[in-house]
Coordinates of C-alpha atoms in Angstrom, one line a residue:
Chain A
M205 CA -23.5 9.8 20.7
T206 CA -24.7 10.8 17.5
I207 CA -23.2 8.6 14.6
L208 CA -22.7 9.4 10.9
V209 CA -22.0 6.5 8.8
L210 CA -20.9 7.4 5.1
A211 CA -22.4 4.6 2.7
E212 CA -20.9 2.9 -0.1
T213 CA -22.8 1.6 -2.9
D214 CA -22.3 -0.8 -5.9
Q215 CA -24.5 -2.1 -8.5
N216 CA -26.5 -4.2 -5.8
G217 CA -27.0 -1.1 -3.6
L218 CA -25.5 -0.8 -0.4
T219 CA -22.2 -2.6 0.0
S220 CA -22.0 -5.3 2.7
G221 CA -19.2 -3.3 4.1
T222 CA -21.6 -0.6 4.7
R223 CA -23.8 -2.9 6.7
S224 CA -20.8 -4.0 8.6
T225 CA -19.9 -0.6 9.3
L226 CA -23.7 0.0 10.5
A227 CA -23.0 -2.8 13.0
C228 CA -20.0 -1.2 14.4
A229 CA -22.1 2.0 14.7
R230 CA -24.6 -0.1 16.8
E231 CA -21.9 -1.3 19.1
I232 CA -20.8 2.3 19.7
G233 CA -24.2 3.2 20.4
G234 CA -26.3 6.3 19.9
E235 CA -28.3 7.9 17.1
I236 CA -27.3 6.6 13.8
D237 CA -27.6 8.8 10.6
V238 CA -26.5 7.6 6.9
L239 CA -25.1 9.9 4.3
I240 CA -25.2 8.8 0.8
C241 CA -23.3 10.5 -2.0
G242 CA -24.1 9.7 -5.6
A243 CA -26.1 10.1 -8.5
D244 CA -29.6 9.0 -9.0
C245 CA -29.5 7.4 -5.5
E246 CA -33.3 7.3 -4.8
A247 CA -33.2 3.5 -4.6
V248 CA -30.4 3.0 -2.4
A249 CA -31.8 5.8 -0.1
A250 CA -34.8 3.7 0.2
E251 CA -32.9 0.7 0.9
A252 CA -31.0 2.4 3.9
A253 CA -34.1 3.8 5.2
D254 CA -35.6 0.5 5.5
I255 CA -32.7 -0.9 7.9
P256 CA -33.7 -0.7 11.4
G257 CA -32.2 1.8 13.9
I258 CA -31.4 4.3 11.4
R259 CA -32.8 7.9 12.3
R260 CA -32.0 9.9 9.1
V261 CA -30.5 9.3 5.6
Y262 CA -29.0 12.0 3.9
V263 CA -28.6 12.2 0.1
A264 CA -26.3 14.5 -1.7
D265 CA -27.5 13.6 -5.3
A266 CA -25.5 15.2 -8.1
P267 CA -23.9 14.1 -11.6
H268 CA -20.5 15.1 -10.3
L269 CA -21.0 12.6 -7.4
A270 CA -21.6 9.7 -9.9
T271 CA -17.9 8.4 -9.6
V272 CA -16.5 8.6 -6.1
I273 CA -14.1 11.3 -6.2
A274 CA -12.5 12.0 -2.8
E275 CA -12.1 15.7 -3.5
N276 CA -15.7 15.9 -4.0
V277 CA -17.3 13.7 -1.4
A278 CA -15.0 14.9 1.6
P279 CA -16.4 18.2 1.6
V280 CA -20.2 17.0 1.7
V281 CA -19.1 14.7 4.8
E282 CA -17.2 17.5 6.2
G283 CA -20.3 19.8 6.1
L284 CA -22.2 17.3 8.3
A285 CA -19.3 16.2 10.4
G286 CA -19.2 18.9 12.8
G287 CA -22.6 17.8 14.4
Y288 CA -21.5 14.4 15.1
S289 CA -19.6 12.5 17.8
H290 CA -18.5 9.8 15.3
V291 CA -18.0 9.6 11.6
L292 CA -17.7 6.1 10.3
A293 CA -16.8 4.6 7.0
A294 CA -15.8 0.9 5.9
A295 CA -12.1 0.6 5.5
S296 CA -12.5 0.0 1.8
S297 CA -10.6 1.7 -0.9
Q298 CA -13.2 4.5 -0.8
G299 CA -13.6 4.8 2.7
K300 CA -9.5 5.0 3.1
G301 CA -9.5 7.7 0.5
I302 CA -12.2 9.9 1.8
L303 CA -12.2 9.9 5.6
P304 CA -8.7 10.8 6.5
R305 CA -9.4 14.1 4.1
V306 CA -12.2 14.7 6.4
A307 CA -10.5 14.4 9.4
A308 CA -7.7 16.7 8.4
R309 CA -9.9 19.4 7.7
L310 CA -11.7 18.9 11.0
G311 CA -8.3 18.9 12.7
V312 CA -8.7 15.6 14.3
Q313 CA -6.5 12.7 14.1
P314 CA -8.5 9.7 12.6
I315 CA -8.4 6.0 13.6
S316 CA -8.0 3.4 10.7
E317 CA -9.6 0.0 10.6
I318 CA -10.7 -0.6 13.9
S319 CA -11.6 -4.3 14.8
A320 CA -13.3 -4.0 17.9
V321 CA -15.2 -1.2 20.1
I322 CA -14.4 -1.0 23.8
D323 CA -16.5 2.0 24.6
P324 CA -17.4 5.2 22.4
Q325 CA -14.0 6.6 22.9
T326 CA -11.9 3.4 22.9
F327 CA -10.9 0.9 20.1
I328 CA -8.8 -1.9 19.1
R329 CA -7.1 -2.0 15.9
P330 CA -4.4 -4.2 14.6
I331 CA -0.9 -2.6 13.8
Y332 CA 2.2 -4.1 12.3
A333 CA 0.5 -6.2 9.7
G334 CA -1.9 -7.8 12.4
N335 CA 1.1 -8.8 14.6
A336 CA 0.3 -6.7 17.3
M337 CA -3.4 -5.4 18.4
A338 CA -3.4 -1.6 19.8
T339 CA -6.1 -0.4 22.2
V340 CA -6.4 3.3 21.5
R341 CA -8.5 6.1 23.1
S342 CA -9.5 9.3 21.4
S343 CA -10.7 12.4 23.1
E344 CA -11.0 14.1 19.7
P345 CA -14.7 15.9 19.7
T346 CA -15.4 14.1 16.2
Q347 CA -14.1 10.8 16.1
V348 CA -13.4 9.9 12.4
I349 CA -13.0 6.0 12.0
T350 CA -12.6 3.4 9.5
V351 CA -14.0 0.0 10.2
R352 CA -12.5 -3.3 9.3
T353 CA -15.6 -5.0 8.0
T354 CA -14.8 -8.6 8.6
S355 CA -14.7 -7.9 12.2
F356 CA -18.4 -6.9 12.5
E357 CA -21.4 -8.9 11.2
P358 CA -23.4 -7.0 8.7
V359 CA -26.6 -5.5 9.6
M360 CA -29.3 -7.4 7.3
E361 CA -32.6 -6.6 8.9
S362 CA -35.3 -4.5 7.2
G363 CA -38.3 -2.6 8.2
G364 CA -36.9 0.6 9.4
S365 CA -38.5 3.9 9.0
A366 CA -35.9 6.7 8.7
T367 CA -36.4 9.8 7.2
V368 CA -34.7 10.7 3.9
E369 CA -33.6 14.2 3.4
A370 CA -31.9 15.7 0.3
I371 CA -28.8 17.8 1.2
D372 CA -26.7 20.2 -1.1
A373 CA -24.0 18.0 -3.0
G374 CA -21.8 21.2 -3.4
P375 CA -19.7 21.8 -6.4
D376 CA -17.3 19.7 -8.3
S377 CA -14.0 20.6 -6.9
G378 CA -12.4 20.6 -10.4
L379 CA -9.4 19.1 -9.0
V380 CA -9.7 15.5 -10.5
R381 CA -11.0 14.2 -13.9
F382 CA -12.2 10.8 -13.8
I383 CA -10.8 8.9 -16.9
A384 CA -11.8 5.5 -16.5
A385 CA -12.3 2.5 -14.6
K386 CA -11.3 -0.9 -15.5
L387 CA -13.4 -3.4 -13.2
T388 CA -12.7 -6.9 -13.0
G389 CA -16.1 -7.9 -12.5
G390 CA -16.4 -11.7 -12.8
E391 CA -18.5 -14.4 -11.3
G392 CA -18.5 -15.7 -7.8
P393 CA -18.8 -14.3 -4.7
D394 CA -17.2 -11.1 -3.3
L395 CA -13.7 -11.8 -1.9
T396 CA -14.0 -9.8 1.3
T397 CA -17.5 -11.4 2.3
A398 CA -17.1 -15.0 0.8
K399 CA -17.5 -17.9 3.3
V400 CA -15.0 -19.9 1.4
V401 CA -11.7 -18.5 -0.1
V402 CA -9.4 -20.5 -2.4
S403 CA -6.2 -18.5 -2.8
G404 CA -2.9 -19.3 -5.1
G405 CA 0.4 -18.0 -4.7
R406 CA 3.6 -18.0 -6.9
G407 CA 3.8 -21.8 -6.4
V408 CA 0.8 -22.2 -8.7
G409 CA 3.3 -21.3 -11.5
S410 CA 1.4 -19.7 -14.4
A411 CA -1.7 -18.3 -15.3
E412 CA -2.9 -21.2 -16.8
N413 CA -2.3 -23.3 -13.8
F414 CA -4.2 -20.6 -11.8
Q415 CA -7.3 -21.4 -13.7
L416 CA -7.5 -24.7 -11.9
V417 CA -7.3 -22.8 -8.8
E418 CA -10.3 -20.8 -10.3
R419 CA -12.1 -24.2 -11.1
V420 CA -11.9 -25.5 -7.6
A421 CA -13.1 -22.4 -6.1
A422 CA -16.1 -22.4 -8.4
R423 CA -16.9 -25.8 -7.3
L424 CA -16.9 -24.6 -3.7
G425 CA -18.8 -21.5 -4.4
A426 CA -15.6 -19.8 -3.1
A427 CA -14.0 -16.5 -3.8
V428 CA -10.6 -16.5 -5.5
G429 CA -7.7 -14.9 -3.7
A430 CA -4.0 -14.5 -4.4
S431 CA -0.8 -13.6 -2.8
R432 CA 1.2 -10.6 -3.9
A433 CA 3.7 -12.9 -5.6
A434 CA 1.0 -14.3 -7.7
V435 CA -0.6 -11.0 -8.7
D436 CA 2.8 -9.5 -9.5
A437 CA 3.6 -12.4 -11.7
G438 CA 0.5 -11.7 -13.7
Y439 CA -1.5 -14.8 -12.9
I440 CA -4.6 -12.9 -11.7
P441 CA -5.6 -9.0 -11.4
N442 CA -4.6 -7.1 -8.2
D443 CA -8.1 -6.8 -6.7
H444 CA -7.8 -10.7 -5.7
Q445 CA -4.6 -9.8 -3.6
V446 CA -5.3 -10.8 0.2
G447 CA -2.9 -9.3 2.8
Q448 CA -1.6 -6.3 4.3
S449 CA -1.5 -4.2 1.2
G450 CA -4.6 -6.0 -0.4
K451 CA -8.0 -7.2 1.2
I452 CA -8.8 -8.4 4.5
V453 CA -10.7 -11.7 4.5
A454 CA -12.1 -13.7 7.3
P455 CA -14.0 -16.7 5.8
D456 CA -15.1 -19.7 7.2
V457 CA -12.6 -21.7 5.3
Y458 CA -9.4 -20.4 3.7
I459 CA -7.3 -22.8 1.3
A460 CA -3.9 -21.4 0.5
V461 CA -2.4 -23.0 -2.5
G462 CA 1.3 -22.7 -3.1
I463 CA 1.5 -19.7 -0.8
S464 CA 4.4 -19.6 1.4
G465 CA 3.0 -17.6 4.1
A466 CA 4.7 -14.2 4.5
I467 CA 3.8 -11.8 7.4
Q468 CA 2.2 -9.7 4.7
H469 CA -0.1 -12.2 3.5
W470 CA -0.8 -13.6 6.9
A471 CA -1.9 -10.0 7.8
G472 CA -4.9 -10.3 5.3
M473 CA -6.3 -14.0 6.1
K474 CA -5.3 -14.9 9.7
D475 CA -8.8 -14.5 11.1
A476 CA -10.2 -17.3 8.9
K477 CA -12.1 -19.7 11.2
V478 CA -10.2 -22.9 9.4
I479 CA -6.9 -22.4 7.2
A480 CA -6.0 -25.1 5.0
A481 CA -2.7 -25.3 3.1
I482 CA -1.2 -27.2 0.3
N483 CA 2.3 -26.6 -0.6
N484 CA 5.3 -28.8 -1.9
D485 CA 7.7 -27.3 0.4
P486 CA 7.4 -28.8 3.9
E487 CA 9.3 -26.1 5.3
A488 CA 6.9 -23.3 4.2
P489 CA 5.8 -20.9 7.0
I490 CA 2.2 -21.4 5.9
F491 CA 2.3 -24.6 7.5
Q492 CA 2.9 -22.9 10.9
M493 CA -0.3 -21.2 10.3
A494 CA -2.5 -23.6 9.0
D495 CA -5.1 -26.1 10.8
Y496 CA -4.7 -28.5 8.1
G497 CA -1.5 -28.8 6.1
L498 CA -1.0 -31.3 2.9
V499 CA 2.7 -31.4 1.5
A500 CA 1.9 -32.3 -2.0
D501 CA 2.4 -31.4 -5.8
L502 CA 0.1 -28.6 -6.2
M503 CA -1.2 -29.3 -9.6
E504 CA -1.9 -33.1 -8.9
A505 CA -3.7 -32.2 -5.4
L506 CA -5.8 -29.5 -7.1
G507 CA -6.7 -32.0 -9.8
E508 CA -7.5 -34.5 -7.2
I509 CA -9.8 -31.9 -5.4
D510 CA -11.2 -31.1 -8.6
E511 CA -12.2 -34.7 -9.3
A512 CA -13.2 -35.4 -5.9
L513 CA -15.7 -32.3 -5.9
S514 CA -16.9 -32.9 -9.2
Q515 CA -18.2 -36.6 -8.0
N516 CA -19.2 -35.8 -4.4
N517 CA -20.9 -32.7 -5.1
V518 CA -19.8 -31.1 -1.7
A519 CA -22.6 -28.9 -0.3
I520 CA -22.0 -25.3 -1.4
P521 CA -22.6 -22.9 1.4
D522 CA -24.1 -19.6 1.0
S523 CA -21.8 -17.0 0.0
A524 CA -23.8 -14.0 1.3
Chain B
M127 CA 8.5 19.9 -12.1
K128 CA 9.7 19.8 -8.4
V129 CA 8.9 16.5 -6.6
L130 CA 8.8 16.0 -2.9
V131 CA 9.0 12.6 -1.3
G132 CA 8.1 11.8 2.2
V133 CA 10.0 8.7 3.8
K134 CA 9.6 6.9 7.2
R135 CA 11.9 4.9 9.3
V136 CA 10.2 1.6 10.3
V137 CA 10.9 -1.7 11.5
D138 CA 12.2 -3.9 8.7
A139 CA 9.5 -5.9 6.8
Y140 CA 11.0 -9.1 7.4
V141 CA 11.3 -8.9 11.0
K142 CA 8.9 -10.7 13.3
I143 CA 8.1 -8.0 15.9
R144 CA 7.8 -8.7 19.6
V145 CA 5.1 -7.2 21.8
R146 CA 6.5 -6.0 25.1
S147 CA 5.0 -8.4 27.9
D148 CA 3.9 -5.3 30.0
G149 CA 1.5 -4.1 27.3
S150 CA 3.4 -1.0 26.5
G151 CA 4.1 -1.5 23.0
V152 CA 6.2 -3.2 20.3
D153 CA 9.8 -3.6 21.3
T154 CA 11.8 -1.8 18.5
A155 CA 15.3 -1.5 20.5
N156 CA 17.9 -3.4 18.8
T157 CA 15.6 -4.2 15.9
K158 CA 16.6 -3.9 12.3
M159 CA 15.2 -0.7 10.7
A160 CA 14.4 0.4 7.1
M161 CA 12.8 2.7 4.9
N162 CA 9.1 2.0 4.8
P163 CA 8.8 -0.3 1.6
F164 CA 5.9 1.7 0.1
D165 CA 8.2 4.9 0.6
E166 CA 11.0 3.1 -1.2
V167 CA 8.8 2.7 -4.2
A168 CA 7.9 6.4 -3.9
V169 CA 11.4 7.5 -4.0
E170 CA 12.2 5.2 -7.1
A171 CA 9.1 6.9 -8.8
A172 CA 10.5 10.2 -8.1
V173 CA 14.1 9.5 -9.3
R174 CA 12.8 8.0 -12.7
L175 CA 10.8 11.4 -13.2
K176 CA 14.0 13.1 -12.7
E177 CA 15.8 10.6 -15.2
A178 CA 12.9 11.2 -17.7
A179 CA 13.8 15.0 -17.4
V180 CA 10.2 15.5 -16.1
A181 CA 11.4 16.4 -12.4
D182 CA 14.0 18.8 -12.2
E183 CA 14.4 18.4 -8.5
V184 CA 13.7 15.7 -5.9
L185 CA 13.5 16.6 -2.2
V186 CA 13.2 14.0 0.5
V187 CA 11.8 14.6 3.6
S188 CA 11.7 12.5 6.8
I189 CA 9.7 13.5 10.3
G190 CA 11.0 11.3 13.0
P191 CA 14.1 10.7 15.2
E192 CA 17.8 11.7 14.3
S193 CA 18.5 8.2 13.3
A194 CA 16.1 8.6 10.2
Q195 CA 19.1 10.4 8.8
E196 CA 19.9 6.9 7.6
Q197 CA 16.8 6.6 5.4
L198 CA 17.3 9.9 3.9
R199 CA 20.8 8.9 2.8
T200 CA 19.3 5.8 1.5
A201 CA 17.0 7.8 -0.6
I202 CA 19.8 10.4 -1.8
A203 CA 21.9 7.2 -2.8
M204 CA 18.9 6.3 -4.8
G205 CA 19.1 9.6 -6.7
A206 CA 17.3 12.1 -4.4
D207 CA 18.9 15.6 -4.9
R208 CA 18.3 17.1 -1.2
A209 CA 17.1 15.9 2.1
M210 CA 15.3 17.3 5.1
L211 CA 14.8 15.9 8.5
A212 CA 12.0 17.5 10.8
T213 CA 13.1 16.1 14.2
A214 CA 10.3 14.6 16.2
E215 CA 9.4 11.7 18.5
A216 CA 9.5 8.3 16.6
S217 CA 5.4 8.1 17.7
I218 CA 4.4 11.3 15.8
E219 CA 0.9 10.7 14.4
P220 CA -0.3 11.3 10.9
L221 CA -2.2 14.4 11.5
A222 CA 1.1 15.9 12.6
V223 CA 3.1 14.5 10.0
A224 CA 0.7 15.8 7.4
Q225 CA 0.7 19.2 9.0
T226 CA 4.5 19.2 8.8
L227 CA 4.7 18.1 5.2
A228 CA 1.9 20.9 4.7
A229 CA 4.2 23.6 6.0
I230 CA 7.3 22.3 4.4
C231 CA 5.1 22.4 1.1
E232 CA 4.4 25.8 1.8
R233 CA 8.0 26.8 1.6
E234 CA 9.0 24.5 -1.1
K235 CA 6.0 24.7 -3.5
P236 CA 6.6 21.2 -4.9
D237 CA 4.2 20.4 -7.9
L238 CA 3.9 16.7 -6.7
V239 CA 4.2 15.1 -3.4
L240 CA 5.0 11.2 -3.5
L241 CA 4.2 9.2 -0.3
G242 CA 3.9 5.5 0.4
K243 CA 0.2 4.5 0.8
Q244 CA 0.6 3.4 4.2
A245 CA 3.5 2.6 6.9
I246 CA 4.0 -0.9 7.7
D247 CA 4.2 -0.2 11.4
D248 CA 1.0 1.8 12.1
D249 CA -0.7 0.6 9.1
C250 CA -2.7 3.8 9.0
N251 CA -3.0 4.9 5.3
Q252 CA -4.0 8.4 6.2
T253 CA -1.1 10.7 5.7
G254 CA -1.2 11.4 1.9
Q255 CA -4.9 11.9 2.0
M256 CA -4.6 14.5 4.9
L257 CA -1.8 16.3 3.5
A258 CA -3.9 16.7 0.2
A259 CA -6.8 18.0 2.5
L260 CA -4.6 20.4 4.2
R261 CA -3.2 21.7 0.9
G262 CA -6.7 21.8 -0.6
C263 CA -5.3 19.9 -3.4
A264 CA -6.0 16.7 -5.6
Q265 CA -5.0 13.3 -4.4
A266 CA -4.5 9.7 -5.8
T267 CA -3.9 6.7 -3.6
A268 CA -2.6 3.4 -4.0
A269 CA -1.2 4.3 -7.5
S270 CA 0.1 1.4 -9.6
A271 CA 0.8 3.4 -12.7
L272 CA 1.9 6.9 -13.3
N273 CA 1.8 9.0 -16.5
I274 CA 3.4 12.2 -15.6
T275 CA 4.5 14.9 -18.2
A276 CA 5.1 18.5 -17.9
D277 CA 1.5 19.3 -18.3
A278 CA -0.3 16.4 -17.0
I279 CA -0.5 14.0 -13.8
E280 CA -2.4 10.9 -14.8
V281 CA -2.4 8.0 -12.2
T282 CA -3.8 4.4 -12.3
R283 CA -4.9 3.7 -8.8
E284 CA -5.9 0.2 -7.5
I285 CA -9.2 0.2 -6.2
D286 CA -11.6 -2.6 -4.5
G287 CA -13.0 -3.8 -8.1
G288 CA -10.0 -3.3 -10.1
L289 CA -8.3 -0.1 -11.4
E290 CA -9.3 3.3 -11.9
E291 CA -7.5 6.2 -14.1
L292 CA -7.6 9.8 -12.7
A293 CA -6.0 13.1 -14.1
L294 CA -5.1 15.3 -11.2
T295 CA -4.9 19.0 -11.4
R296 CA -1.2 20.4 -10.1
P297 CA -0.2 20.6 -7.3
A298 CA -1.2 16.9 -6.4
V299 CA -0.3 14.3 -3.6
V300 CA -0.1 10.8 -4.9
T301 CA 0.6 7.7 -2.6
V302 CA 2.0 4.7 -4.3
D303 CA 1.2 0.9 -4.2
L304 CA 4.1 -1.6 -4.1
R305 CA 2.9 -2.6 -7.7
L306 CA 4.1 0.8 -9.1
H307 CA 8.0 -0.1 -9.3
D308 CA 10.6 -2.2 -8.1
P309 CA 13.0 0.2 -6.3
R310 CA 16.6 0.1 -7.3
Y311 CA 19.6 -0.8 -4.9
P312 CA 21.7 2.1 -4.5
K313 CA 25.5 1.6 -5.6
L314 CA 28.3 1.7 -3.4
P315 CA 29.7 4.9 -5.0
A316 CA 26.5 6.7 -4.6
I317 CA 25.9 5.3 -0.8
M318 CA 29.6 6.8 -0.1
K319 CA 28.6 10.0 -1.7
A320 CA 25.3 10.2 0.1
K321 CA 27.2 10.1 3.2
K322 CA 28.8 13.3 2.9
Q323 CA 25.9 15.2 1.6
P324 CA 24.3 17.7 4.1
I325 CA 20.8 17.0 5.5
E326 CA 18.9 20.1 6.4
S327 CA 17.5 19.9 9.8
I328 CA 14.1 21.6 10.8
E329 CA 12.2 22.0 14.3
L330 CA 8.6 21.3 14.3
S331 CA 8.1 24.3 16.3
E332 CA 9.8 26.5 13.8
L333 CA 7.0 25.1 11.3
G334 CA 4.3 26.0 14.0
V335 CA 3.1 22.3 14.1
D336 CA 1.8 21.0 17.2
A337 CA 2.8 17.4 17.4
R338 CA 1.1 16.3 20.8
Q339 CA -0.6 12.8 20.7
R340 CA -4.3 12.9 20.0
L341 CA -4.7 9.2 20.6
T342 CA -3.5 7.6 23.7
V343 CA -2.4 3.9 23.2
L344 CA -3.8 2.1 26.5
E345 CA -2.2 -1.3 25.4
V346 CA -0.6 -3.4 23.0
T347 CA -1.2 -7.1 22.9
E348 CA -0.3 -10.1 21.0
P349 CA -3.1 -11.2 18.7
P350 CA -4.9 -14.3 19.7
A351 CA -2.8 -17.3 19.1
R352 CA -4.2 -20.0 16.9
A353 CA -4.1 -23.6 18.1
P354 CA -1.2 -25.6 16.4
G355 CA -2.5 -27.6 13.1
T356 CA -2.0 -30.9 11.8
R357 CA -0.4 -32.5 8.7
V358 CA -2.8 -34.4 6.6
A359 CA -1.4 -37.3 4.4
S360 CA -3.7 -37.1 1.3
V361 CA -6.3 -35.0 -0.5
S362 CA -9.0 -37.2 0.7
E363 CA -8.2 -36.7 4.3
L364 CA -8.0 -33.0 3.8
L365 CA -11.3 -32.9 2.2
E366 CA -12.6 -35.1 4.9
K367 CA -11.3 -32.6 7.5
L368 CA -12.8 -29.7 5.5
K369 CA -16.3 -31.3 5.2
A370 CA -17.7 -29.8 8.5
P371 CA -16.2 -26.4 8.1
L372 CA -17.2 -26.0 4.5
G373 CA -20.8 -26.2 5.8
G374 CA -22.1 -29.5 4.7
A375 CA -21.5 -33.3 4.2
A376 CA -20.2 -34.6 0.6

């Protein structure tokens, strides 16, 4: 087995999702190489080379790779892919955009968002918004796979000694012009890797009320999530959406406030270790899903929690 | 501008699906079927382009069983001009779908292909990207806003950290997010009219597509069940329960 992992980076270096993808690669087993595409990626190449178990780090460094454009990255991956039994990337918006392009060019059927490895040809993935788990086997010569990162504990060790090798970044495809990115930024831990998530839904009622959700989250060192309804209502930006068409989270504790609990939301948070729900509707489906349910007026309950946390100073877990 | 829209017949989004006890798959017999919600948004986007006189023809295509005619007629009732059904097994994989769409694009030469970003049954999120790769053209996935004129295709897409704006060269493939539009309900006269409209039928073999399954589904199971939860009576009781899982005592 030879595995190529397409790395994803942000301002902090390799993303946690990339490290989870490396954990998945380890489970598949075999030689692991990493590909970094970007501009000025010396530091991140060194970071990758320091992870134990990686054989080689390929670096395609060019100005036209500074923003991640699938049309430019996919040919670089494709150029290497033929020599590998597996090509992996995190099932992030980048990975989902790039890997199917690579697979189509190789003429293979990719596998999306695997959550478990059975053997190097056999994987489990959720279908129907996570209401069924499919075990699929592929006999494609190169298996192109995106990885559900919440299902694999990120590889955090250091002390590796991979070789770093520059490769041809290819030309700019010229198919796409990057205009602008509007990143939400903000404080607090990353939603997909946070140990605690506090999410608000339509029931929260307004963007002003949502600030109380954010304040409680801040007191817990938690990330802020939202249902689609809350995002559509403009209470919070779209990148906070948890669910089938948003982000998948699996924190230690998920606190759902004013979220009814549609199948599509459930898909994004059902693997949380403990789920707590606060809703004023005792019949809300979320109570069928929650470990602890509280029927209460949302604003009152949030206010009480905020008050209690301010006094008790509940220990804030690491949100690595 | 000519716009091609792909639609898929799937189990209705509000249906609680049942996994067959023998592990062979999800039971879709006698289940309410509907157009994939993301595809409804794509049809809506195409029809709006027509209403804005940017698109002069909207062609809607489905690849699937004969019964997918129903979803094509819904798309016509929403305002699509013409429909085409490539008949195939219901379980056709995204690669074969993308190859089929690429072959149809070869004949029809659309300037823009609009698809949903994912189907709610297989949850793959692959077809649009694969089609763009096969055509060697530009893609934008998870579009939440479009600014399309006769000269330019500008797309705002949802990405992990927020939003991103791209300008695409024609021809292009755009996959849409639910945020883009609220799809309209077709009106009764339009539904009646759509019933009479012919749907062009096309064979995969005629297009040179090999639709054999590349992936073998060994088993489909229920996800692990969660233990039933309990109700708490007050905020303080809730915080007490959460103290341990939150990782420390108060």
